[in-house]
mmCIF file of C-alpha atoms in Angstrom:
data_model
loop_
_atom_site.group_PDB
_atom_site.id
_atom_site.type_symbol
_atom_site.label_atom_id
_atom_site.label_comp_id
_atom_site.label_asym_id
_atom_site.label_seq_id
_atom_site.Cartn_x
_atom_site.Cartn_y
_atom_site.Cartn_z
ATOM 1 C CA MET A 510 37.504 -49.665 34.014
ATOM 2 C CA PHE A 511 36.533 -47.066 36.667
ATOM 3 C CA THR A 512 37.873 -43.682 37.658
ATOM 4 C CA ILE A 513 38.950 -42.561 41.353
ATOM 5 C CA SER A 514 38.766 -38.962 42.020
ATOM 6 C CA VAL A 515 41.031 -37.827 44.788
ATOM 7 C CA PRO A 516 40.566 -34.234 45.648
ATOM 8 C CA PRO A 517 43.707 -31.758 46.123
ATOM 9 C CA LEU A 518 45.382 -31.658 49.376
ATOM 10 C CA ARG A 519 44.380 -28.069 49.870
ATOM 11 C CA ASP A 520 40.772 -29.072 50.429
ATOM 12 C CA MET A 521 41.601 -31.835 52.975
ATOM 13 C CA GLU A 522 42.388 -29.925 56.312
ATOM 14 C CA GLU A 523 42.188 -33.184 58.474
ATOM 15 C CA ASP A 524 44.557 -35.024 56.281
ATOM 16 C CA LYS A 525 47.041 -31.956 56.096
ATOM 17 C CA THR A 526 47.322 -32.265 59.757
ATOM 18 C CA GLN A 527 47.693 -36.388 59.702
ATOM 19 C CA LEU A 528 50.388 -36.145 57.313
ATOM 20 C CA LEU A 529 52.210 -33.512 59.103
ATOM 21 C CA GLU A 530 52.019 -35.860 62.070
ATOM 22 C CA HIS A 531 53.397 -38.775 60.135
ATOM 23 C CA TYR A 532 56.242 -36.944 58.441
ATOM 24 C CA ARG A 533 57.526 -34.919 61.320
ATOM 25 C CA LYS A 534 57.736 -38.220 63.289
ATOM 26 C CA PHE A 535 59.173 -40.198 60.633
ATOM 27 C CA TYR A 536 61.951 -38.122 59.488
ATOM 28 C CA ALA A 537 62.732 -37.114 62.989
ATOM 29 C CA GLY A 538 63.260 -40.562 63.831
ATOM 30 C CA GLN A 539 65.054 -41.091 60.962
ATOM 31 C CA ALA A 540 67.799 -38.276 61.950
ATOM 32 C CA LYS A 541 67.190 -39.531 65.642
ATOM 33 C CA LEU A 542 66.105 -36.150 66.284
ATOM 34 C CA GLN A 543 63.176 -34.979 68.522
ATOM 35 C CA PRO A 544 60.412 -33.693 66.111
ATOM 36 C CA PHE A 545 59.262 -30.379 65.877
ATOM 37 C CA SER A 546 55.801 -29.248 66.865
ATOM 38 C CA LEU A 547 53.568 -26.369 65.584
ATOM 39 C CA ASP A 548 51.864 -23.738 68.199
ATOM 40 C CA ASP A 549 48.395 -22.837 67.369
ATOM 41 C CA SER A 550 49.344 -19.945 65.294
ATOM 42 C CA ALA A 551 51.705 -22.437 63.023
ATOM 43 C CA GLN A 552 48.756 -24.818 63.060
ATOM 44 C CA LYS A 553 46.400 -22.332 61.567
ATOM 45 C CA LEU A 554 48.757 -21.257 58.986
ATOM 46 C CA TRP A 555 49.659 -24.924 57.871
ATOM 47 C CA ASN A 556 45.786 -25.706 57.591
ATOM 48 C CA ASP A 557 45.073 -22.765 55.804
ATOM 49 C CA TYR A 558 48.088 -23.212 53.292
ATOM 50 C CA HIS A 559 46.560 -24.600 49.808
ATOM 51 C CA PHE A 560 49.976 -26.995 49.221
ATOM 52 C CA PRO A 561 50.310 -26.400 45.344
ATOM 53 C CA GLY A 562 52.718 -29.391 45.478
ATOM 54 C CA ASN A 563 50.415 -31.612 47.251
ATOM 55 C CA VAL A 564 51.847 -34.371 49.453
ATOM 56 C CA ARG A 565 55.500 -34.282 47.980
ATOM 57 C CA GLU A 566 55.311 -30.394 48.813
ATOM 58 C CA LEU A 567 54.351 -31.158 52.282
ATOM 59 C CA ARG A 568 56.704 -34.118 53.090
ATOM 60 C CA ASN A 569 59.483 -31.577 51.601
ATOM 61 C CA ILE A 570 58.451 -28.818 53.946
ATOM 62 C CA CYS A 571 58.565 -31.491 56.872
ATOM 63 C CA ILE A 572 61.990 -32.569 56.029
ATOM 64 C CA ARG A 573 63.336 -29.104 55.913
ATOM 65 C CA LEU A 574 61.671 -27.926 59.329
ATOM 66 C CA THR A 575 63.211 -31.259 60.977
ATOM 67 C CA THR A 576 66.672 -30.188 59.587
ATOM 68 C CA LYS A 577 66.126 -26.923 60.849
ATOM 69 C CA TYR A 578 64.111 -26.910 64.043
ATOM 70 C CA ALA A 579 64.250 -30.354 65.577
ATOM 71 C CA GLY A 580 62.871 -30.344 69.157
ATOM 72 C CA GLN A 581 61.467 -26.760 68.483
ATOM 73 C CA ARG A 582 57.881 -25.364 68.777
ATOM 74 C CA LEU A 583 57.275 -23.398 65.667
ATOM 75 C CA SER A 584 55.585 -19.920 65.577
ATOM 76 C CA ALA A 585 53.689 -18.712 62.618
ATOM 77 C CA GLN A 586 56.671 -16.722 61.804
ATOM 78 C CA GLU A 587 58.830 -19.320 61.595
ATOM 79 C CA LEU A 588 56.609 -21.608 59.731
ATOM 80 C CA GLU A 589 55.598 -18.852 57.059
ATOM 81 C CA PRO A 590 59.040 -18.414 55.179
ATOM 82 C CA GLU A 591 58.874 -22.386 54.563
ATOM 83 C CA LEU A 592 55.683 -22.354 53.006
ATOM 84 C CA ASP A 593 55.946 -19.225 51.052
ATOM 85 C CA THR A 594 59.142 -21.055 49.096
ATOM 86 C CA ALA A 595 56.646 -23.564 47.465
ATOM 87 C CA LEU A 596 59.302 -23.338 44.345
ATOM 88 C CA ARG A 597 61.784 -25.036 46.207
ATOM 89 C CA THR A 598 60.146 -28.168 46.321
ATOM 90 C CA GLU A 599 60.869 -31.330 44.430
ATOM 91 C CA GLY A 600 57.492 -31.641 43.613
ATOM 92 C CA LEU A 601 57.765 -28.552 41.487
ATOM 93 C CA GLY A 602 56.961 -30.862 38.318
ATOM 94 C CA PRO A 603 53.562 -32.074 39.214
ATOM 95 C CA ALA A 604 52.788 -29.022 41.065
ATOM 96 C CA VAL A 605 53.027 -27.414 37.282
ATOM 97 C CA GLU A 606 51.176 -29.896 35.907
ATOM 98 C CA ARG A 607 48.643 -29.913 38.126
ATOM 99 C CA ASP A 608 48.101 -26.174 38.867
ATOM 100 C CA PRO A 609 50.243 -24.055 36.766
ATOM 101 C CA GLU A 610 48.429 -20.906 37.550
ATOM 102 C CA ALA A 611 49.142 -20.914 41.302
ATOM 103 C CA LEU A 612 52.971 -21.370 40.308
ATOM 104 C CA LEU A 613 52.878 -18.508 38.240
ATOM 105 C CA GLU A 614 51.155 -16.584 40.647
ATOM 106 C CA GLN A 615 53.515 -17.602 43.544
ATOM 107 C CA ALA A 616 56.511 -16.809 41.193
ATOM 108 C CA SER A 617 55.387 -13.260 40.241
ATOM 109 C CA ARG A 618 54.615 -12.580 44.301
ATOM 110 C CA HIS A 619 58.363 -13.615 44.939
ATOM 111 C CA LEU A 620 59.700 -11.842 42.099
ATOM 112 C CA GLN A 621 57.995 -8.292 43.167
ATOM 113 C CA ARG A 622 59.341 -9.001 46.985
ATOM 114 C CA GLU A 623 62.866 -10.036 45.777
ATOM 115 C CA ARG A 624 65.246 -7.120 44.238
ATOM 116 C CA GLY A 625 68.266 -8.155 42.763
ATOM 117 C CA PHE A 626 66.899 -11.921 42.040
ATOM 118 C CA ASN A 627 69.535 -14.384 40.497
ATOM 119 C CA LEU A 628 67.875 -17.750 39.359
ATOM 120 C CA ASP A 629 71.039 -19.261 39.267
ATOM 121 C CA GLN A 630 72.133 -18.283 42.665
ATOM 122 C CA MET A 631 68.720 -19.049 44.080
ATOM 123 C CA LEU A 632 68.656 -22.883 42.338
ATOM 124 C CA LYS A 633 72.218 -23.598 44.080
ATOM 125 C CA ALA A 634 71.063 -22.498 47.380
ATOM 126 C CA TRP A 635 67.886 -24.742 47.137
ATOM 127 C CA GLU A 636 70.103 -27.740 45.731
ATOM 128 C CA GLN A 637 72.571 -27.432 48.286
ATOM 129 C CA GLY A 638 69.521 -27.091 51.184
ATOM 130 C CA TYR A 639 67.995 -30.239 49.896
ATOM 131 C CA ILE A 640 71.324 -31.963 49.495
ATOM 132 C CA GLU A 641 72.572 -31.200 52.938
ATOM 133 C CA ALA A 642 69.145 -31.740 54.559
ATOM 134 C CA ALA A 643 68.959 -35.119 52.849
ATOM 135 C CA MET A 644 72.379 -36.199 53.897
ATOM 136 C CA LYS A 645 71.882 -35.138 57.448
ATOM 137 C CA LEU A 646 68.488 -37.015 57.676
ATOM 138 C CA THR A 647 70.183 -40.131 56.251
ATOM 139 C CA ARG A 648 73.228 -39.450 58.477
ATOM 140 C CA GLY A 649 75.490 -39.455 55.435
ATOM 141 C CA ASN A 650 74.414 -42.468 53.707
ATOM 142 C CA VAL A 651 74.427 -41.182 49.868
ATOM 143 C CA SER A 652 72.441 -44.020 48.761
ATOM 144 C CA GLN A 653 69.670 -43.255 51.223
ATOM 145 C CA ALA A 654 69.887 -39.737 50.441
ATOM 146 C CA ALA A 655 70.099 -39.949 46.501
ATOM 147 C CA LYS A 656 66.549 -42.072 46.819
ATOM 148 C CA MET A 657 65.058 -39.152 49.229
ATOM 149 C CA LEU A 658 66.140 -36.740 46.571
ATOM 150 C CA GLY A 659 64.748 -38.779 43.390
ATOM 151 C CA ILE A 660 67.825 -38.893 41.782
ATOM 152 C CA ASN A 661 70.533 -41.672 41.344
ATOM 153 C CA ARG A 662 73.572 -41.801 43.594
ATOM 154 C CA THR A 663 76.040 -40.971 40.949
ATOM 155 C CA THR A 664 74.061 -37.673 40.198
ATOM 156 C CA LEU A 665 74.162 -36.957 43.891
ATOM 157 C CA TYR A 666 77.876 -37.398 44.203
ATOM 158 C CA SER A 667 78.691 -35.349 41.075
ATOM 159 C CA ARG A 668 76.479 -32.398 42.519
ATOM 160 C CA MET A 669 77.980 -32.641 45.857
ATOM 161 C CA GLU A 670 81.617 -32.240 43.932
ATOM 162 C CA SER A 671 80.132 -29.391 41.948
ATOM 163 C CA LEU A 672 78.820 -27.684 45.230
ATOM 164 C CA GLN A 673 82.006 -28.377 46.878
ATOM 165 C CA LYS A 674 84.055 -26.553 44.187
ATOM 166 C CA GLN A 675 81.952 -23.439 44.058
ATOM 167 C CA GLN A 676 82.284 -22.955 47.742
#
C-alpha cells in the first residue's frame, strides 16, 4: 500500500488555468456556444482565488460563466460575484469535509453583507439557477442534465415541477 498526496487546487496556479481552459471550452462546445474568456484582471482574480470546493467548484463556476457570459470577455468585476458565491456549488459537501473553517468564514462574510437574508429563498434560487444552467448546457436533455447535477432523472423532474409550481 502507498499514499498519494494531492495538493489542494488553491496551491496549484497552473492547474487552475489549465482546468479553466478545459472546462470553458468543454461546456461551451456541449451547449454549442462560444466560450467566455477572462481579461487580465479577471485572470489574476481567478489565479488568486482559493477554491474551497476544489475542482468541483471550479467546474461549476465554469458552467455558470458559460451560461451567463457565452462568447464574452469577463472583467474582474463580472467574475468576482461568481467566486464570492462558493456556497452555491455542488461541491459544498466535499468543501465542508476538506475545509470547514473556510466555509464558516465565507458564510460569515456573506451573512454580514446581506441584510434580510432568507436561506430558503436563497437555496431555491441556487437550485433553480443550476437546473436552468444544466438544461441549457444539455440542450434540454433531462437525463444528461440530471447526470451533470449529480442527481437522478426522476429527482430532477420532481424539482423542476416543484419550482414551476412556486412561480
